[in-house]
Each structure stands twice: as structure tokens, then as C-alpha cells.
Amino acid sequence: MTFPPARMITAAGLFLFLGALAIPLSAADGHKHDGHDHGHGVSEKKISAALNKLSPKDRELARAQRFCPMMPRTRLGSDGTPQKVLIDGKPVFVCCEDCVPEAKEDGRRTLSAVRKLTRAAATLAKLPPDQRADAETQKFCAVNTNSLLGSMGTPVRMTLKGQTVLLCCRGCVKKAQSRPDATLARVARLRKEAEHGDHHHGDHDHD
Ligand SMILES: [Zn+2]
Ligand SMILES: [Zn+2]
């Protein structure tokens, strides 16, 4: 008994097709720190203890920056005492030693990421506590998931199927409404990431 050859070709073709799909998908997953844990379920107490090891001036800067520019999903202090890096004479904080060479590699990009982080933290700090908590648990725009909430001004709030959804700007409203299920799925993923302290390199190129 023999297999119909046409069927074998189809099966082989499907395998090749799936293989070709799998490679770019995993490559797009981005850089992660594999060697250490960036703090799953990081507590505010642990963060405060790590930041307290900095000088008062540095602590203030790290608090204003709040997140690592190389790992924008990682809170400074969640991976031990943040590392200070000077770029063009400006002090910048990164989450861990692994991020130091990366921060220096493209100093301009790092400084621009730090400005966005600082601006976003300041914007969110002005929100009423419940709205601030919503923004901190979602952290990124439900349409442009690399766009930090608060980096483009006060986040835009909307309701989709009874759920609160936050967007980085008005420009994202139509896209969020046109595919409500996809938008809500992204919100769920973002909340889970924020909760577990997952982090990837994000391209913060929304403007
Ligand atoms: Zn790091
Ligand atoms: Zn937007």
C-alpha cells in the first residue's frame, strides 16, 4: 500500500509553511533576560528597600524614572538596586548590570526613553488614585502595546463591552473600537504582564 503522493506533498508543504511562520514569530518575541528573575510578584516593600540603598538624590531620580529604559516593563528596584549609568553626563538608571552596556550602546535612544518614562510617571502621578491604578495595571496602550500610557499625555479612557480600556492617545480610539475583541485580548495580556513583571524590549516609537 502506498500513500497518494499528492497528499504527501501537501503535508510536506504545510510543514514548511508552519516552519517558516514559527521562526519570525519567535524571533519577534524580543530580548529577555534569561539568567535571572526580574521579580515575579514584586512588592513595593522590596522596591523601596532596593531604592533606599541609593543616595537621596539618586533615589529621587530613580523614583521619577520609575522603569528601566531598556526593559520598560521592569520597575527600577525590582531586580536589586538599580545601576546608575552616565550618558552625556546625565545620570540614568537601569534595572540591572546586564542592561548597562545596552544603555550605553545607543545613548541618545536611552535618554529619549528615559524622558518618556519620566514624563509618563509624572502624568500618571497626577491622576486620581483609581485611574492611576488602572493605568499602572495596564501600563501600555491597548492598541499600540509598545506605547507607554502617560507618555503622550493623560491616557484616554473608554469602555468596550463593559470593560475599561486605556489608550495612549485619541488617535488610537478608532482602532480600538473597530476590533473590540482583539483590543480586550491585548488589555488582558498587558494586565497579566504587569502583574507578573514580564518584560521585553519595546520600541517606543509612537511619535
Ligand atoms: Zn535589566
Ligand atoms: Zn495612541
mmCIF file with all atom_site columns, C-alpha atoms and ligand atoms in Angstrom:
data_model
loop_
_atom_site.group_PDB
_atom_site.id
_atom_site.type_symbol
_atom_site.label_atom_id
_atom_site.label_alt_id
_atom_site.label_comp_id
_atom_site.label_asym_id
_atom_site.label_entity_id
_atom_site.label_seq_id
_atom_site.pdbx_PDB_ins_code
_atom_site.Cartn_x
_atom_site.Cartn_y
_atom_site.Cartn_z
_atom_site.occupancy
_atom_site.B_iso_or_equiv
_atom_site.pdbx_formal_charge
_atom_site.auth_seq_id
_atom_site.auth_comp_id
_atom_site.auth_asym_id
_atom_site.auth_atom_id
_atom_site.pdbx_PDB_model_num
ATOM   1   C  CA . MET A 1 1   ? 0.000   0.000  0.000  1.00 0.00 ? 1   MET A CA 1
ATOM   2   C  CA . THR A 1 2   ? 1.326   3.443  -0.902 1.00 0.00 ? 2   THR A CA 1
ATOM   3   C  CA . PHE A 1 3   ? 0.421   6.933  0.143  1.00 0.00 ? 3   PHE A CA 1
ATOM   4   C  CA . PRO A 1 4   ? -1.121  9.131  -2.522 1.00 0.00 ? 4   PRO A CA 1
ATOM   5   C  CA . PRO A 1 5   ? 1.884   11.282 -3.500 1.00 0.00 ? 5   PRO A CA 1
ATOM   6   C  CA . ALA A 1 6   ? -0.171  14.453 -3.820 1.00 0.00 ? 6   ALA A CA 1
ATOM   7   C  CA . ARG A 1 7   ? -1.167  14.166 -0.190 1.00 0.00 ? 7   ARG A CA 1
ATOM   8   C  CA . MET A 1 8   ? 2.428   13.764 0.930  1.00 0.00 ? 8   MET A CA 1
ATOM   9   C  CA . ILE A 1 9   ? 3.406   16.883 -0.951 1.00 0.00 ? 9   ILE A CA 1
ATOM   10  C  CA . THR A 1 10  ? 0.619   18.815 0.704  1.00 0.00 ? 10  THR A CA 1
ATOM   11  C  CA . ALA A 1 11  ? 1.694   17.593 4.126  1.00 0.00 ? 11  ALA A CA 1
ATOM   12  C  CA . ALA A 1 12  ? 5.329   18.487 3.467  1.00 0.00 ? 12  ALA A CA 1
ATOM   13  C  CA . GLY A 1 13  ? 4.282   21.867 2.141  1.00 0.00 ? 13  GLY A CA 1
ATOM   14  C  CA . LEU A 1 14  ? 2.240   22.544 5.240  1.00 0.00 ? 14  LEU A CA 1
ATOM   15  C  CA . PHE A 1 15  ? 5.212   21.676 7.447  1.00 0.00 ? 15  PHE A CA 1
ATOM   16  C  CA . LEU A 1 16  ? 7.476   24.041 5.558  1.00 0.00 ? 16  LEU A CA 1
ATOM   17  C  CA . PHE A 1 17  ? 4.847   26.735 5.747  1.00 0.00 ? 17  PHE A CA 1
ATOM   18  C  CA . LEU A 1 18  ? 4.420   26.301 9.512  1.00 0.00 ? 18  LEU A CA 1
ATOM   19  C  CA . GLY A 1 19  ? 8.195   26.201 9.991  1.00 0.00 ? 19  GLY A CA 1
ATOM   20  C  CA . ALA A 1 20  ? 8.604   29.456 8.093  1.00 0.00 ? 20  ALA A CA 1
ATOM   21  C  CA . LEU A 1 21  ? 5.895   31.038 10.238 1.00 0.00 ? 21  LEU A CA 1
ATOM   22  C  CA . ALA A 1 22  ? 7.357   29.809 13.523 1.00 0.00 ? 22  ALA A CA 1
ATOM   23  C  CA . ILE A 1 23  ? 10.792  31.338 13.007 1.00 0.00 ? 23  ILE A CA 1
ATOM   24  C  CA . PRO A 1 24  ? 9.813   35.001 12.595 1.00 0.00 ? 24  PRO A CA 1
ATOM   25  C  CA . LEU A 1 25  ? 7.229   34.657 15.376 1.00 0.00 ? 25  LEU A CA 1
ATOM   26  C  CA . SER A 1 26  ? 9.754   33.502 17.947 1.00 0.00 ? 26  SER A CA 1
ATOM   27  C  CA . ALA A 1 27  ? 12.363  35.983 16.730 1.00 0.00 ? 27  ALA A CA 1
ATOM   28  C  CA . ALA A 1 28  ? 9.839   38.791 17.176 1.00 0.00 ? 28  ALA A CA 1
ATOM   29  C  CA . ASP A 1 29  ? 9.424   37.812 20.800 1.00 0.00 ? 29  ASP A CA 1
ATOM   30  C  CA . GLY A 1 30  ? 12.332  40.088 21.587 1.00 0.00 ? 30  GLY A CA 1
ATOM   31  C  CA . HIS A 1 31  ? 15.165  40.038 24.056 1.00 0.00 ? 31  HIS A CA 1
ATOM   32  C  CA . LYS A 1 32  ? 14.563  38.728 27.524 1.00 0.00 ? 32  LYS A CA 1
ATOM   33  C  CA . HIS A 1 33  ? 16.835  38.315 30.457 1.00 0.00 ? 33  HIS A CA 1
ATOM   34  C  CA . ASP A 1 34  ? 17.202  34.592 30.819 1.00 0.00 ? 34  ASP A CA 1
ATOM   35  C  CA . GLY A 1 35  ? 19.786  34.370 33.544 1.00 0.00 ? 35  GLY A CA 1
ATOM   36  C  CA . HIS A 1 36  ? 17.800  35.849 36.358 1.00 0.00 ? 36  HIS A CA 1
ATOM   37  C  CA . ASP A 1 37  ? 14.384  36.555 37.629 1.00 0.00 ? 37  ASP A CA 1
ATOM   38  C  CA . HIS A 1 38  ? 13.291  40.150 37.319 1.00 0.00 ? 38  HIS A CA 1
ATOM   39  C  CA . GLY A 1 39  ? 10.928  39.721 40.213 1.00 0.00 ? 39  GLY A CA 1
ATOM   40  C  CA . HIS A 1 40  ? 7.662   37.949 39.718 1.00 0.00 ? 40  HIS A CA 1
ATOM   41  C  CA . GLY A 1 41  ? 5.089   39.446 42.020 1.00 0.00 ? 41  GLY A CA 1
ATOM   42  C  CA . VAL A 1 42  ? 7.432   42.245 43.013 1.00 0.00 ? 42  VAL A CA 1
ATOM   43  C  CA . SER A 1 43  ? 6.384   44.001 46.185 1.00 0.00 ? 43  SER A CA 1
ATOM   44  C  CA . GLU A 1 44  ? 6.552   47.718 46.829 1.00 0.00 ? 44  GLU A CA 1
ATOM   45  C  CA . LYS A 1 45  ? 8.444   46.897 50.023 1.00 0.00 ? 45  LYS A CA 1
ATOM   46  C  CA . LYS A 1 46  ? 11.198  45.121 48.095 1.00 0.00 ? 46  LYS A CA 1
ATOM   47  C  CA . ILE A 1 47  ? 11.393  48.019 45.628 1.00 0.00 ? 47  ILE A CA 1
ATOM   48  C  CA . SER A 1 48  ? 11.647  50.592 48.426 1.00 0.00 ? 48  SER A CA 1
ATOM   49  C  CA . ALA A 1 49  ? 14.381  48.572 50.142 1.00 0.00 ? 49  ALA A CA 1
ATOM   50  C  CA . ALA A 1 50  ? 16.390  48.410 46.905 1.00 0.00 ? 50  ALA A CA 1
ATOM   51  C  CA . LEU A 1 51  ? 15.931  52.128 46.193 1.00 0.00 ? 51  LEU A CA 1
ATOM   52  C  CA . ASN A 1 52  ? 16.894  53.028 49.756 1.00 0.00 ? 52  ASN A CA 1
ATOM   53  C  CA . LYS A 1 53  ? 20.426  51.859 49.013 1.00 0.00 ? 53  LYS A CA 1
ATOM   54  C  CA . LEU A 1 54  ? 20.812  54.788 46.610 1.00 0.00 ? 54  LEU A CA 1
ATOM   55  C  CA . SER A 1 55  ? 21.819  58.268 47.735 1.00 0.00 ? 55  SER A CA 1
ATOM   56  C  CA . PRO A 1 56  ? 18.807  60.537 48.412 1.00 0.00 ? 56  PRO A CA 1
ATOM   57  C  CA . LYS A 1 57  ? 19.401  62.434 45.165 1.00 0.00 ? 57  LYS A CA 1
ATOM   58  C  CA . ASP A 1 58  ? 19.732  59.285 43.083 1.00 0.00 ? 58  ASP A CA 1
ATOM   59  C  CA . ARG A 1 59  ? 16.691  57.767 44.771 1.00 0.00 ? 59  ARG A CA 1
ATOM   60  C  CA . GLU A 1 60  ? 14.644  60.769 43.758 1.00 0.00 ? 60  GLU A CA 1
ATOM   61  C  CA . LEU A 1 61  ? 15.804  60.405 40.137 1.00 0.00 ? 61  LEU A CA 1
ATOM   62  C  CA . ALA A 1 62  ? 15.119  56.666 40.106 1.00 0.00 ? 62  ALA A CA 1
ATOM   63  C  CA . ARG A 1 63  ? 11.638  57.231 41.558 1.00 0.00 ? 63  ARG A CA 1
ATOM   64  C  CA . ALA A 1 64  ? 10.884  59.844 38.906 1.00 0.00 ? 64  ALA A CA 1
ATOM   65  C  CA . GLN A 1 65  ? 12.092  57.493 36.184 1.00 0.00 ? 65  GLN A CA 1
ATOM   66  C  CA . ARG A 1 66  ? 10.281  54.524 37.730 1.00 0.00 ? 66  ARG A CA 1
ATOM   67  C  CA . PHE A 1 67  ? 11.079  51.970 34.999 1.00 0.00 ? 67  PHE A CA 1
ATOM   68  C  CA . CYS A 1 68  ? 14.188  50.706 33.223 1.00 0.00 ? 68  CYS A CA 1
ATOM   69  C  CA . PRO A 1 69  ? 14.655  52.331 29.786 1.00 0.00 ? 69  PRO A CA 1
ATOM   70  C  CA . MET A 1 70  ? 15.991  49.054 28.377 1.00 0.00 ? 70  MET A CA 1
ATOM   71  C  CA . MET A 1 71  ? 13.255  46.952 29.985 1.00 0.00 ? 71  MET A CA 1
ATOM   72  C  CA . PRO A 1 72  ? 10.291  49.310 30.117 1.00 0.00 ? 72  PRO A CA 1
ATOM   73  C  CA . ARG A 1 73  ? 8.178   46.605 31.755 1.00 0.00 ? 73  ARG A CA 1
ATOM   74  C  CA . THR A 1 74  ? 10.616  46.282 34.660 1.00 0.00 ? 74  THR A CA 1
ATOM   75  C  CA . ARG A 1 75  ? 10.299  48.543 37.702 1.00 0.00 ? 75  ARG A CA 1
ATOM   76  C  CA . LEU A 1 76  ? 13.548  50.003 38.975 1.00 0.00 ? 76  LEU A CA 1
ATOM   77  C  CA . GLY A 1 77  ? 14.332  48.251 42.243 1.00 0.00 ? 77  GLY A CA 1
ATOM   78  C  CA . SER A 1 78  ? 12.542  45.027 41.314 1.00 0.00 ? 78  SER A CA 1
ATOM   79  C  CA . ASP A 1 79  ? 15.856  43.443 40.344 1.00 0.00 ? 79  ASP A CA 1
ATOM   80  C  CA . GLY A 1 80  ? 18.018  44.735 43.188 1.00 0.00 ? 80  GLY A CA 1
ATOM   81  C  CA . THR A 1 81  ? 19.492  48.209 43.476 1.00 0.00 ? 81  THR A CA 1
ATOM   82  C  CA . PRO A 1 82  ? 19.260  49.972 40.105 1.00 0.00 ? 82  PRO A CA 1
ATOM   83  C  CA . GLN A 1 83  ? 22.504  50.606 38.267 1.00 0.00 ? 83  GLN A CA 1
ATOM   84  C  CA . LYS A 1 84  ? 23.457  54.203 37.578 1.00 0.00 ? 84  LYS A CA 1
ATOM   85  C  CA . VAL A 1 85  ? 24.836  54.997 34.117 1.00 0.00 ? 85  VAL A CA 1
ATOM   86  C  CA . LEU A 1 86  ? 26.090  58.398 32.973 1.00 0.00 ? 86  LEU A CA 1
ATOM   87  C  CA . ILE A 1 87  ? 25.097  59.260 29.407 1.00 0.00 ? 87  ILE A CA 1
ATOM   88  C  CA . ASP A 1 88  ? 26.321  62.635 28.140 1.00 0.00 ? 88  ASP A CA 1
ATOM   89  C  CA . GLY A 1 89  ? 26.863  63.478 31.784 1.00 0.00 ? 89  GLY A CA 1
ATOM   90  C  CA . LYS A 1 90  ? 23.240  62.690 32.660 1.00 0.00 ? 90  LYS A CA 1
ATOM   91  C  CA . PRO A 1 91  ? 22.530  60.074 35.316 1.00 0.00 ? 91  PRO A CA 1
ATOM   92  C  CA . VAL A 1 92  ? 20.215  57.320 34.081 1.00 0.00 ? 92  VAL A CA 1
ATOM   93  C  CA . PHE A 1 93  ? 19.088  54.242 35.982 1.00 0.00 ? 93  PHE A CA 1
ATOM   94  C  CA . VAL A 1 94  ? 18.720  50.734 34.591 1.00 0.00 ? 94  VAL A CA 1
ATOM   95  C  CA . CYS A 1 95  ? 17.265  47.668 36.308 1.00 0.00 ? 95  CYS A CA 1
ATOM   96  C  CA . CYS A 1 96  ? 20.392  45.509 36.387 1.00 0.00 ? 96  CYS A CA 1
ATOM   97  C  CA . GLU A 1 97  ? 24.023  45.154 35.275 1.00 0.00 ? 97  GLU A CA 1
ATOM   98  C  CA . ASP A 1 98  ? 23.002  43.341 32.088 1.00 0.00 ? 98  ASP A CA 1
ATOM   99  C  CA . CYS A 1 99  ? 21.271  46.490 30.888 1.00 0.00 ? 99  CYS A CA 1
ATOM   100 C  CA . VAL A 1 100 ? 24.297  48.781 31.394 1.00 0.00 ? 100 VAL A CA 1
ATOM   101 C  CA . PRO A 1 101 ? 26.125  48.030 28.105 1.00 0.00 ? 101 PRO A CA 1
ATOM   102 C  CA . GLU A 1 102 ? 22.850  48.220 26.183 1.00 0.00 ? 102 GLU A CA 1
ATOM   103 C  CA . ALA A 1 103 ? 22.045  51.591 27.719 1.00 0.00 ? 103 ALA A CA 1
ATOM   104 C  CA . LYS A 1 104 ? 25.455  52.928 26.671 1.00 0.00 ? 104 LYS A CA 1
ATOM   105 C  CA . GLU A 1 105 ? 25.300  51.475 23.188 1.00 0.00 ? 105 GLU A CA 1
ATOM   106 C  CA . ASP A 1 106 ? 22.785  53.982 21.866 1.00 0.00 ? 106 ASP A CA 1
ATOM   107 C  CA . GLY A 1 107 ? 22.908  56.776 24.409 1.00 0.00 ? 107 GLY A CA 1
ATOM   108 C  CA . ARG A 1 108 ? 20.554  59.052 22.534 1.00 0.00 ? 108 ARG A CA 1
ATOM   109 C  CA . ARG A 1 109 ? 17.880  56.404 22.344 1.00 0.00 ? 109 ARG A CA 1
ATOM   110 C  CA . THR A 1 110 ? 18.326  55.628 26.043 1.00 0.00 ? 110 THR A CA 1
ATOM   111 C  CA . LEU A 1 111 ? 17.988  59.286 27.016 1.00 0.00 ? 111 LEU A CA 1
ATOM   112 C  CA . SER A 1 112 ? 14.867  59.617 24.881 1.00 0.00 ? 112 SER A CA 1
ATOM   113 C  CA . ALA A 1 113 ? 13.360  56.501 26.529 1.00 0.00 ? 113 ALA A CA 1
ATOM   114 C  CA . VAL A 1 114 ? 14.179  57.936 29.973 1.00 0.00 ? 114 VAL A CA 1
ATOM   115 C  CA . ARG A 1 115 ? 12.465  61.224 29.110 1.00 0.00 ? 115 ARG A CA 1
ATOM   116 C  CA . LYS A 1 116 ? 9.338   59.304 28.100 1.00 0.00 ? 116 LYS A CA 1
ATOM   117 C  CA . LEU A 1 117 ? 9.386   57.196 31.259 1.00 0.00 ? 117 LEU A CA 1
ATOM   118 C  CA . THR A 1 118 ? 9.796   60.260 33.473 1.00 0.00 ? 118 THR A CA 1
ATOM   119 C  CA . ARG A 1 119 ? 7.060   62.137 31.644 1.00 0.00 ? 119 ARG A CA 1
ATOM   120 C  CA . ALA A 1 120 ? 4.698   59.155 31.811 1.00 0.00 ? 120 ALA A CA 1
ATOM   121 C  CA . ALA A 1 121 ? 5.318   58.650 35.548 1.00 0.00 ? 121 ALA A CA 1
ATOM   122 C  CA . ALA A 1 122 ? 4.653   62.363 36.195 1.00 0.00 ? 122 ALA A CA 1
ATOM   123 C  CA . THR A 1 123 ? 1.454   62.281 34.116 1.00 0.00 ? 123 THR A CA 1
ATOM   124 C  CA . LEU A 1 124 ? 0.106   59.186 35.869 1.00 0.00 ? 124 LEU A CA 1
ATOM   125 C  CA . ALA A 1 125 ? 1.001   60.641 39.282 1.00 0.00 ? 125 ALA A CA 1
ATOM   126 C  CA . LYS A 1 126 ? -1.500  63.463 38.618 1.00 0.00 ? 126 LYS A CA 1
ATOM   127 C  CA . LEU A 1 127 ? -4.440  61.094 38.023 1.00 0.00 ? 127 LEU A CA 1
ATOM   128 C  CA . PRO A 1 128 ? -6.977  60.277 40.743 1.00 0.00 ? 128 PRO A CA 1
ATOM   129 C  CA . PRO A 1 129 ? -5.825  57.132 42.625 1.00 0.00 ? 129 PRO A CA 1
ATOM   130 C  CA . ASP A 1 130 ? -8.286  54.694 40.993 1.00 0.00 ? 130 ASP A CA 1
ATOM   131 C  CA . GLN A 1 131 ? -7.475  55.900 37.490 1.00 0.00 ? 131 GLN A CA 1
ATOM   132 C  CA . ARG A 1 132 ? -3.792  55.819 38.252 1.00 0.00 ? 132 ARG A CA 1
ATOM   133 C  CA . ALA A 1 133 ? -4.127  52.214 39.429 1.00 0.00 ? 133 ALA A CA 1
ATOM   134 C  CA . ASP A 1 134 ? -5.912  51.296 36.171 1.00 0.00 ? 134 ASP A CA 1
ATOM   135 C  CA . ALA A 1 135 ? -3.121  52.871 34.155 1.00 0.00 ? 135 ALA A CA 1
ATOM   136 C  CA . GLU A 1 136 ? -0.450  51.125 36.185 1.00 0.00 ? 136 GLU A CA 1
ATOM   137 C  CA . THR A 1 137 ? -2.050  47.718 35.821 1.00 0.00 ? 137 THR A CA 1
ATOM   138 C  CA . GLN A 1 138 ? -2.419  48.104 32.050 1.00 0.00 ? 138 GLN A CA 1
ATOM   139 C  CA . LYS A 1 139 ? 0.746   50.195 31.581 1.00 0.00 ? 139 LYS A CA 1
ATOM   140 C  CA . PHE A 1 140 ? 0.736   50.199 27.766 1.00 0.00 ? 140 PHE A CA 1
ATOM   141 C  CA . CYS A 1 141 ? -1.815  51.308 25.170 1.00 0.00 ? 141 CYS A CA 1
ATOM   142 C  CA . ALA A 1 142 ? -4.394  48.662 24.210 1.00 0.00 ? 142 ALA A CA 1
ATOM   143 C  CA . VAL A 1 143 ? -3.824  49.435 20.518 1.00 0.00 ? 143 VAL A CA 1
ATOM   144 C  CA . ASN A 1 144 ? -0.131  50.270 20.348 1.00 0.00 ? 144 ASN A CA 1
ATOM   145 C  CA . THR A 1 145 ? 1.210   47.942 23.019 1.00 0.00 ? 145 THR A CA 1
ATOM   146 C  CA . ASN A 1 146 ? 4.679   49.494 22.913 1.00 0.00 ? 146 ASN A CA 1
ATOM   147 C  CA . SER A 1 147 ? 3.332   52.923 23.709 1.00 0.00 ? 147 SER A CA 1
ATOM   148 C  CA . LEU A 1 148 ? 3.601   53.688 27.413 1.00 0.00 ? 148 LEU A CA 1
ATOM   149 C  CA . LEU A 1 149 ? 0.439   55.099 28.970 1.00 0.00 ? 149 LEU A CA 1
ATOM   150 C  CA . GLY A 1 150 ? 1.095   58.677 30.043 1.00 0.00 ? 150 GLY A CA 1
ATOM   151 C  CA . SER A 1 151 ? 3.953   59.210 27.581 1.00 0.00 ? 151 SER A CA 1
ATOM   152 C  CA . MET A 1 152 ? 1.586   61.088 25.252 1.00 0.00 ? 152 MET A CA 1
ATOM   153 C  CA . GLY A 1 153 ? -0.357  62.970 27.869 1.00 0.00 ? 153 GLY A CA 1
ATOM   154 C  CA . THR A 1 154 ? -3.256  61.789 30.014 1.00 0.00 ? 154 THR A CA 1
ATOM   155 C  CA . PRO A 1 155 ? -4.324  58.301 28.848 1.00 0.00 ? 155 PRO A CA 1
ATOM   156 C  CA . VAL A 1 156 ? -7.651  58.111 27.011 1.00 0.00 ? 156 VAL A CA 1
ATOM   157 C  CA . ARG A 1 157 ? -10.255 56.015 28.840 1.00 0.00 ? 157 ARG A CA 1
ATOM   158 C  CA . MET A 1 158 ? -13.004 54.170 27.015 1.00 0.00 ? 158 MET A CA 1
ATOM   159 C  CA . THR A 1 159 ? -15.384 51.308 27.718 1.00 0.00 ? 159 THR A CA 1
ATOM   160 C  CA . LEU A 1 160 ? -15.594 48.271 25.442 1.00 0.00 ? 160 LEU A CA 1
ATOM   161 C  CA . LYS A 1 161 ? -18.190 45.596 26.226 1.00 0.00 ? 161 LYS A CA 1
ATOM   162 C  CA . GLY A 1 162 ? -18.383 46.943 29.777 1.00 0.00 ? 162 GLY A CA 1
ATOM   163 C  CA . GLN A 1 163 ? -14.642 46.885 30.374 1.00 0.00 ? 163 GLN A CA 1
ATOM   164 C  CA . THR A 1 164 ? -12.329 49.851 30.935 1.00 0.00 ? 164 THR A CA 1
ATOM   165 C  CA . VAL A 1 165 ? -9.715  50.182 28.241 1.00 0.00 ? 165 VAL A CA 1
ATOM   166 C  CA . LEU A 1 166 ? -6.896  52.720 28.268 1.00 0.00 ? 166 LEU A CA 1
ATOM   167 C  CA . LEU A 1 167 ? -5.260  54.147 25.183 1.00 0.00 ? 167 LEU A CA 1
ATOM   168 C  CA . CYS A 1 168 ? -2.147  56.279 24.770 1.00 0.00 ? 168 CYS A CA 1
ATOM   169 C  CA . CYS A 1 169 ? -3.912  58.905 22.676 1.00 0.00 ? 169 CYS A CA 1
ATOM   170 C  CA . ARG A 1 170 ? -7.097  59.856 20.796 1.00 0.00 ? 170 ARG A CA 1
ATOM   171 C  CA . GLY A 1 171 ? -5.530  58.568 17.592 1.00 0.00 ? 171 GLY A CA 1
ATOM   172 C  CA . CYS A 1 172 ? -5.946  55.007 18.884 1.00 0.00 ? 172 CYS A CA 1
ATOM   173 C  CA . VAL A 1 173 ? -9.697  55.218 19.679 1.00 0.00 ? 173 VAL A CA 1
ATOM   174 C  CA . LYS A 1 174 ? -10.999 54.212 16.243 1.00 0.00 ? 174 LYS A CA 1
ATOM   175 C  CA . LYS A 1 175 ? -8.680  51.232 16.022 1.00 0.00 ? 175 LYS A CA 1
ATOM   176 C  CA . ALA A 1 176 ? -9.720  50.061 19.495 1.00 0.00 ? 176 ALA A CA 1
ATOM   177 C  CA . GLN A 1 177 ? -13.416 50.314 18.579 1.00 0.00 ? 177 GLN A CA 1
ATOM   178 C  CA . SER A 1 178 ? -13.086 48.629 15.192 1.00 0.00 ? 178 SER A CA 1
ATOM   179 C  CA . ARG A 1 179 ? -11.823 45.371 16.736 1.00 0.00 ? 179 ARG A CA 1
ATOM   180 C  CA . PRO A 1 180 ? -13.167 45.249 20.297 1.00 0.00 ? 180 PRO A CA 1
ATOM   181 C  CA . ASP A 1 181 ? -12.331 41.583 20.943 1.00 0.00 ? 181 ASP A CA 1
ATOM   182 C  CA . ALA A 1 182 ? -8.713  41.960 19.826 1.00 0.00 ? 182 ALA A CA 1
ATOM   183 C  CA . THR A 1 183 ? -8.426  45.139 21.912 1.00 0.00 ? 183 THR A CA 1
ATOM   184 C  CA . LEU A 1 184 ? -9.782  43.425 25.034 1.00 0.00 ? 184 LEU A CA 1
ATOM   185 C  CA . ALA A 1 185 ? -7.452  40.454 24.474 1.00 0.00 ? 185 ALA A CA 1
ATOM   186 C  CA . ARG A 1 186 ? -4.498  42.851 24.411 1.00 0.00 ? 186 ARG A CA 1
ATOM   187 C  CA . VAL A 1 187 ? -5.694  44.515 27.620 1.00 0.00 ? 187 VAL A CA 1
ATOM   188 C  CA . ALA A 1 188 ? -5.872  41.108 29.320 1.00 0.00 ? 188 ALA A CA 1
ATOM   189 C  CA . ARG A 1 189 ? -2.360  40.264 28.156 1.00 0.00 ? 189 ARG A CA 1
ATOM   190 C  CA . LEU A 1 190 ? -0.965  43.637 29.270 1.00 0.00 ? 190 LEU A CA 1
ATOM   191 C  CA . ARG A 1 191 ? -2.524  43.287 32.726 1.00 0.00 ? 191 ARG A CA 1
ATOM   192 C  CA . LYS A 1 192 ? -1.066  39.828 33.102 1.00 0.00 ? 192 LYS A CA 1
ATOM   193 C  CA . GLU A 1 193 ? 2.360   41.065 32.066 1.00 0.00 ? 193 GLU A CA 1
ATOM   194 C  CA . ALA A 1 194 ? 2.230   43.968 34.502 1.00 0.00 ? 194 ALA A CA 1
ATOM   195 C  CA . GLU A 1 195 ? 1.191   41.604 37.280 1.00 0.00 ? 195 GLU A CA 1
ATOM   196 C  CA . HIS A 1 196 ? 3.955   39.089 36.623 1.00 0.00 ? 196 HIS A CA 1
ATOM   197 C  CA . GLY A 1 197 ? 6.652   41.627 35.882 1.00 0.00 ? 197 GLY A CA 1
ATOM   198 C  CA . ASP A 1 198 ? 7.306   40.175 32.425 1.00 0.00 ? 198 ASP A CA 1
ATOM   199 C  CA . HIS A 1 199 ? 9.436   42.377 30.308 1.00 0.00 ? 199 HIS A CA 1
ATOM   200 C  CA . HIS A 1 200 ? 10.657  42.653 26.767 1.00 0.00 ? 200 HIS A CA 1
ATOM   201 C  CA . HIS A 1 201 ? 12.407  45.313 24.864 1.00 0.00 ? 201 HIS A CA 1
ATOM   202 C  CA . GLY A 1 202 ? 9.759   47.598 23.491 1.00 0.00 ? 202 GLY A CA 1
ATOM   203 C  CA . ASP A 1 203 ? 10.132  50.008 20.658 1.00 0.00 ? 203 ASP A CA 1
ATOM   204 C  CA . HIS A 1 204 ? 8.863   53.262 21.997 1.00 0.00 ? 204 HIS A CA 1
ATOM   205 C  CA . ASP A 1 205 ? 8.458   54.814 18.616 1.00 0.00 ? 205 ASP A CA 1
ATOM   206 C  CA . HIS A 1 206 ? 4.925   56.068 18.624 1.00 0.00 ? 206 HIS A CA 1
ATOM   207 C  CA . ASP A 1 207 ? 5.522   59.723 17.884 1.00 0.00 ? 207 ASP A CA 1
HETATM 208 ZN ZN . ZN  B 2 .   ? 17.963  44.506 33.402 1.00 0.00 ? 1   ZN  B ZN 1
HETATM 209 ZN ZN . ZN  B 2 .   ? -2.114  56.136 20.680 1.00 0.00 ? 2   ZN  B ZN 1
#
